[in-house]
Amino acid sequence: MYEDLKNKVAVITGGSKGIGSAIAKRFGKEHMRVVINFNSGDADAKKTAAEVKENGGEAIIVKADVSTEDGSQALLKAAIANFGSCDVWVNNAGMEIKSPTTELSLADWNKVISVNQTGVFLGSKAALTYFKQTNKHGNIINMSSVHEQIPWPTFASYAAAKGGIKLFTQSIAMEYAKDGIRVNSIGPGAINTPINAEKFADQAQYDQTVAMVPMDRIGKPEEVAAAAAWLASTESSYVTGITLFVDGGMTLYPAFKDGKG
Ligand code: NAD
């Protein structure tokens, strides 16, 4: 546990399932107060909120589309109205659409960019504005991916969005460092969440993914949440503008793992 996180207020976008839900529950263990954002169907959000409370934290759920400015503003307002503050903002919401690039519609390209990249901009803008107005040494964590570094054919829109997050994170980290605001990204590898459910249900695809991981296993959402807790805490007080890969070594060129090449 990180003592300094106790009673801190966090907004987590896409916080109802997968990695976002694991971060919410971990923040609950840190006795934090959490705004859990969801975009459709409130069942998962309610379940996550109940677990945050069981873990010793506080939680509310807020429906909002992160690809709209109204959405990020609604989340900030909910944090201030319910918990009186906002200290940590986690831009976690994301989605992917698989398609050969020649067949990818402009509408689908825009959808992927809107949620994964514009959503990170709008969330960061809301948080930064609030941190500046209140002279708060706030903390932003952006959920990137190993695909900010590793190209991903047939998922070019997703890789473009995550590559964009990398330089957006570095740019705003530098822009607001003098204000005591820290901005970092997390780059998960292959993690067992709903986004991968269909793929991992197929044994051949599951095995193929594991083969890309030097540590020979798929990651757990809790392992990503642990990185988020560390980045949110003052234990990482001199860290800004990085991407912390949580990927079992996936970014280490695993094709070379048996000494080939
Ligand atoms: P997930 O599908 O379980 O969760 C994604 C969440 O984002 C969902 O709660 C969904 O409702 C929410 N969301 C989507 N569009 C939204 C919108 N417009 N407004 C608000 N919320 C919206 O997937 P996950 O694996 O938990 O992914 C979380 C983040 O981690 C994403 O940014 C994803 O790109 C990233 N990531 C995941 C993996 C992995 O292997 N699971 C790897 C690298 C990066």
Coordinates of N, CA and C in Angstrom, one line a residue, residues 94-193:
G94 N -10.5 2.4 -24.1 CA -9.9 2.1 -25.4 C -10.8 1.0 -26.1
M95 N -10.6 1.0 -27.4 CA -11.2 -0.1 -28.2 C -10.4 -0.3 -29.5
E96 N -10.6 -1.4 -30.2 CA -9.9 -1.7 -31.4 C -10.8 -2.3 -32.5
I97 N -10.5 -2.0 -33.7 CA -11.3 -2.6 -34.8 C -10.2 -3.2 -35.8
K98 N -10.4 -4.5 -36.0 CA -9.5 -5.2 -36.9 C -10.0 -5.1 -38.4
S99 N -9.1 -4.6 -39.2 CA -9.5 -4.5 -40.7 C -8.2 -4.3 -41.5
P100 N -8.2 -5.0 -42.7 CA -7.1 -4.6 -43.6 C -7.3 -3.1 -43.9
T101 N -6.2 -2.3 -43.9 CA -6.3 -0.9 -44.0 C -7.1 -0.4 -45.3
T102 N -6.9 -1.2 -46.4 CA -7.6 -0.8 -47.6 C -9.2 -0.9 -47.4
E103 N -9.6 -1.7 -46.4 CA -11.0 -1.9 -46.2 C -11.5 -1.2 -45.0
L104 N -10.7 -0.5 -44.3 CA -11.1 0.2 -43.1 C -11.9 1.5 -43.5
S105 N -13.1 1.6 -43.0 CA -13.9 2.8 -43.4 C -13.4 4.0 -42.6
L106 N -13.7 5.2 -43.2 CA -13.3 6.4 -42.5 C -14.0 6.5 -41.1
A107 N -15.3 6.0 -41.1 CA -16.1 6.0 -39.9 C -15.4 5.2 -38.8
D108 N -14.9 4.0 -39.2 CA -14.2 3.1 -38.2 C -12.9 3.7 -37.8
W109 N -12.1 4.3 -38.7 CA -10.9 5.0 -38.4 C -11.2 6.1 -37.3
N110 N -12.2 6.9 -37.6 CA -12.5 8.0 -36.7 C -12.9 7.5 -35.3
K111 N -13.6 6.4 -35.3 CA -14.1 5.8 -34.0 C -12.9 5.4 -33.2
V112 N -12.0 4.7 -33.8 CA -10.8 4.2 -33.0 C -10.0 5.4 -32.5
I113 N -9.8 6.4 -33.4 CA -9.0 7.6 -33.0 C -9.7 8.4 -32.0
S114 N -11.0 8.5 -32.1 CA -11.8 9.3 -31.2 C -11.7 8.8 -29.7
V115 N -11.9 7.5 -29.6 CA -11.9 6.9 -28.2 C -10.4 6.9 -27.7
N116 N -9.5 6.3 -28.5 CA -8.2 6.0 -28.0 C -7.3 7.2 -27.9
Q117 N -7.4 8.1 -28.8 CA -6.5 9.3 -28.8 C -7.2 10.6 -28.4
T118 N -8.3 10.9 -29.1 CA -9.0 12.2 -28.7 C -9.5 12.1 -27.3
G119 N -9.9 10.9 -26.9 CA -10.3 10.7 -25.5 C -9.2 11.0 -24.5
V120 N -8.0 10.6 -24.8 CA -6.9 10.9 -24.0 C -6.6 12.4 -23.9
F121 N -6.7 13.0 -25.1 CA -6.5 14.5 -25.1 C -7.6 15.2 -24.2
L122 N -8.9 14.8 -24.4 CA -9.9 15.5 -23.7 C -9.9 15.3 -22.2
G123 N -9.5 14.0 -21.8 CA -9.4 13.7 -20.4 C -8.2 14.5 -19.8
S124 N -7.1 14.5 -20.5 CA -5.9 15.2 -20.0 C -6.2 16.7 -19.9
K125 N -6.9 17.3 -20.9 CA -7.2 18.7 -20.9 C -8.1 19.1 -19.7
A126 N -9.1 18.2 -19.4 CA -9.9 18.5 -18.3 C -9.1 18.5 -17.0
A127 N -8.3 17.4 -16.8 CA -7.5 17.2 -15.6 C -6.5 18.4 -15.5
L128 N -5.7 18.6 -16.6 CA -4.7 19.7 -16.5 C -5.3 21.0 -16.1
T129 N -6.4 21.4 -16.7 CA -7.1 22.7 -16.5 C -7.4 22.8 -15.0
Y130 N -8.0 21.7 -14.4 CA -8.3 21.7 -13.0 C -7.1 21.7 -12.1
F131 N -6.1 21.0 -12.5 CA -4.8 21.0 -11.7 C -4.2 22.4 -11.7
K132 N -4.2 23.0 -12.8 CA -3.6 24.4 -12.9 C -4.4 25.4 -12.1
Q133 N -5.8 25.3 -12.2 CA -6.7 26.2 -11.5 C -6.5 26.1 -10.0
T134 N -6.3 24.9 -9.5 CA -6.3 24.7 -8.1 C -4.8 24.5 -7.6
N135 N -3.8 24.8 -8.4 CA -2.4 24.6 -8.0 C -2.1 23.2 -7.5
K136 N -2.7 22.2 -8.1 CA -2.6 20.9 -7.6 C -1.5 20.1 -8.3
H137 N -0.7 19.4 -7.6 CA 0.4 18.6 -8.2 C -0.3 17.3 -8.6
G138 N -1.1 17.4 -9.6 CA -1.9 16.2 -10.0 C -1.1 15.2 -10.9
N139 N -1.8 14.1 -11.2 CA -1.1 13.0 -11.8 C -2.0 12.4 -12.9
I140 N -1.5 12.3 -14.1 CA -2.2 11.7 -15.2 C -1.5 10.4 -15.7
I141 N -2.4 9.4 -15.9 CA -1.8 8.1 -16.4 C -2.6 7.7 -17.6
N142 N -1.9 7.6 -18.7 CA -2.5 7.3 -20.0 C -2.3 5.8 -20.4
M143 N -3.4 5.1 -20.7 CA -3.2 3.7 -21.1 C -2.8 3.6 -22.5
S144 N -1.6 3.4 -22.7 CA -1.1 3.2 -24.1 C -1.1 1.7 -24.4
S145 N 0.0 1.2 -25.0 CA 0.0 -0.3 -25.4 C 1.4 -0.5 -25.9
V146 N 1.8 -1.8 -25.9 CA 3.1 -2.2 -26.6 C 3.0 -1.7 -28.1
H147 N 1.8 -1.4 -28.6 CA 1.6 -1.0 -29.9 C 1.8 0.5 -30.1
E148 N 2.4 1.2 -29.1 CA 2.9 2.5 -29.3 C 4.3 2.3 -29.9
Q149 N 4.9 1.1 -29.8 CA 6.2 0.8 -30.3 C 6.2 -0.3 -31.4
I150 N 5.3 -1.3 -31.2 CA 5.3 -2.5 -32.1 C 4.3 -2.2 -33.2
P151 N 4.6 -2.2 -34.5 CA 3.6 -2.0 -35.5 C 2.6 -3.2 -35.5
W152 N 1.4 -2.9 -35.9 CA 0.3 -4.0 -35.8 C -0.5 -4.0 -37.1
P153 N -0.1 -4.7 -38.1 CA -0.9 -4.8 -39.4 C -2.3 -5.2 -39.1
T154 N -3.2 -4.7 -39.8 CA -4.7 -4.9 -39.7 C -5.3 -4.2 -38.5
F155 N -4.4 -3.6 -37.7 CA -4.9 -2.8 -36.5 C -4.2 -1.4 -36.6
A156 N -4.0 -0.9 -37.8 CA -3.2 0.3 -38.0 C -3.8 1.5 -37.3
S157 N -5.1 1.6 -37.2 CA -5.8 2.7 -36.5 C -5.4 2.7 -35.1
Y158 N -5.5 1.5 -34.5 CA -5.2 1.4 -33.0 C -3.7 1.7 -32.8
A159 N -2.8 1.2 -33.6 CA -1.4 1.5 -33.4 C -1.1 3.0 -33.6
A160 N -1.8 3.6 -34.6 CA -1.6 5.0 -34.8 C -2.0 5.8 -33.6
A161 N -3.2 5.4 -33.0 CA -3.7 6.1 -31.8 C -2.7 5.9 -30.6
K162 N -2.2 4.7 -30.4 CA -1.3 4.5 -29.3 C 0.0 5.1 -29.5
G163 N 0.5 5.1 -30.8 CA 1.8 5.9 -31.1 C 1.6 7.3 -30.8
G164 N 0.4 7.9 -31.1 CA 0.1 9.3 -30.8 C 0.1 9.5 -29.3
I165 N -0.4 8.6 -28.5 CA -0.4 8.8 -27.1 C 1.0 8.9 -26.5
K166 N 1.9 8.2 -27.1 CA 3.3 8.3 -26.7 C 3.8 9.7 -26.7
L167 N 3.7 10.4 -27.8 CA 4.3 11.7 -27.9 C 3.4 12.8 -27.3
F168 N 2.1 12.5 -27.2 CA 1.2 13.4 -26.5 C 1.6 13.4 -25.0
T169 N 1.8 12.2 -24.4 CA 2.2 12.0 -23.0 C 3.5 12.8 -22.8
Q170 N 4.5 12.5 -23.7 CA 5.8 13.2 -23.5 C 5.7 14.7 -23.6
S171 N 4.9 15.2 -24.5 CA 4.8 16.6 -24.7 C 4.1 17.3 -23.6
I172 N 3.0 16.7 -23.1 CA 2.3 17.4 -21.9 C 3.1 17.2 -20.6
A173 N 3.8 16.1 -20.5 CA 4.7 15.9 -19.3 C 5.7 17.0 -19.3
M174 N 6.3 17.4 -20.4 CA 7.3 18.4 -20.4 C 6.6 19.8 -20.2
E175 N 5.4 20.0 -20.8 CA 4.7 21.3 -20.7 C 4.3 21.6 -19.3
Y176 N 4.0 20.6 -18.5 CA 3.5 20.9 -17.2 C 4.4 20.4 -16.0
A177 N 5.6 20.0 -16.4 CA 6.5 19.5 -15.3 C 6.8 20.6 -14.3
K178 N 6.9 21.8 -14.8 CA 7.3 22.9 -13.8 C 6.1 23.2 -12.9
D179 N 4.9 22.7 -13.2 CA 3.7 22.9 -12.3 C 3.6 21.8 -11.3
G180 N 4.5 20.9 -11.3 CA 4.5 19.7 -10.4 C 3.5 18.7 -10.8
I181 N 3.0 18.8 -12.1 CA 2.1 17.8 -12.6 C 2.9 16.7 -13.3
R182 N 2.6 15.4 -13.0 CA 3.3 14.3 -13.7 C 2.3 13.6 -14.6
V183 N 2.9 13.2 -15.8 CA 2.1 12.5 -16.8 C 2.9 11.4 -17.3
N184 N 2.3 10.2 -17.2 CA 3.0 9.0 -17.7 C 2.1 8.1 -18.4
S185 N 2.6 7.2 -19.2 CA 1.8 6.1 -19.9 C 2.2 4.7 -19.3
I186 N 1.2 3.9 -19.5 CA 1.5 2.4 -19.2 C 1.3 1.7 -20.6
G187 N 2.2 0.8 -20.9 CA 2.1 0.1 -22.1 C 1.9 -1.4 -21.8
P188 N 0.7 -1.8 -21.7 CA 0.4 -3.3 -21.5 C 0.8 -4.1 -22.7
G189 N 1.2 -5.4 -22.4 CA 1.3 -6.3 -23.5 C 0.0 -7.1 -23.7
A190 N 0.1 -8.4 -23.7 CA -1.2 -9.2 -23.9 C -1.7 -9.5 -22.5
I191 N -2.9 -8.9 -22.2 CA -3.5 -9.0 -20.8 C -4.9 -9.7 -21.0
N192 N -5.2 -10.5 -20.0 CA -6.4 -11.2 -20.0 C -7.6 -10.4 -19.7
T193 N -8.2 -9.7 -20.6 CA -9.4 -8.9 -20.4 C -10.4 -9.1 -21.5

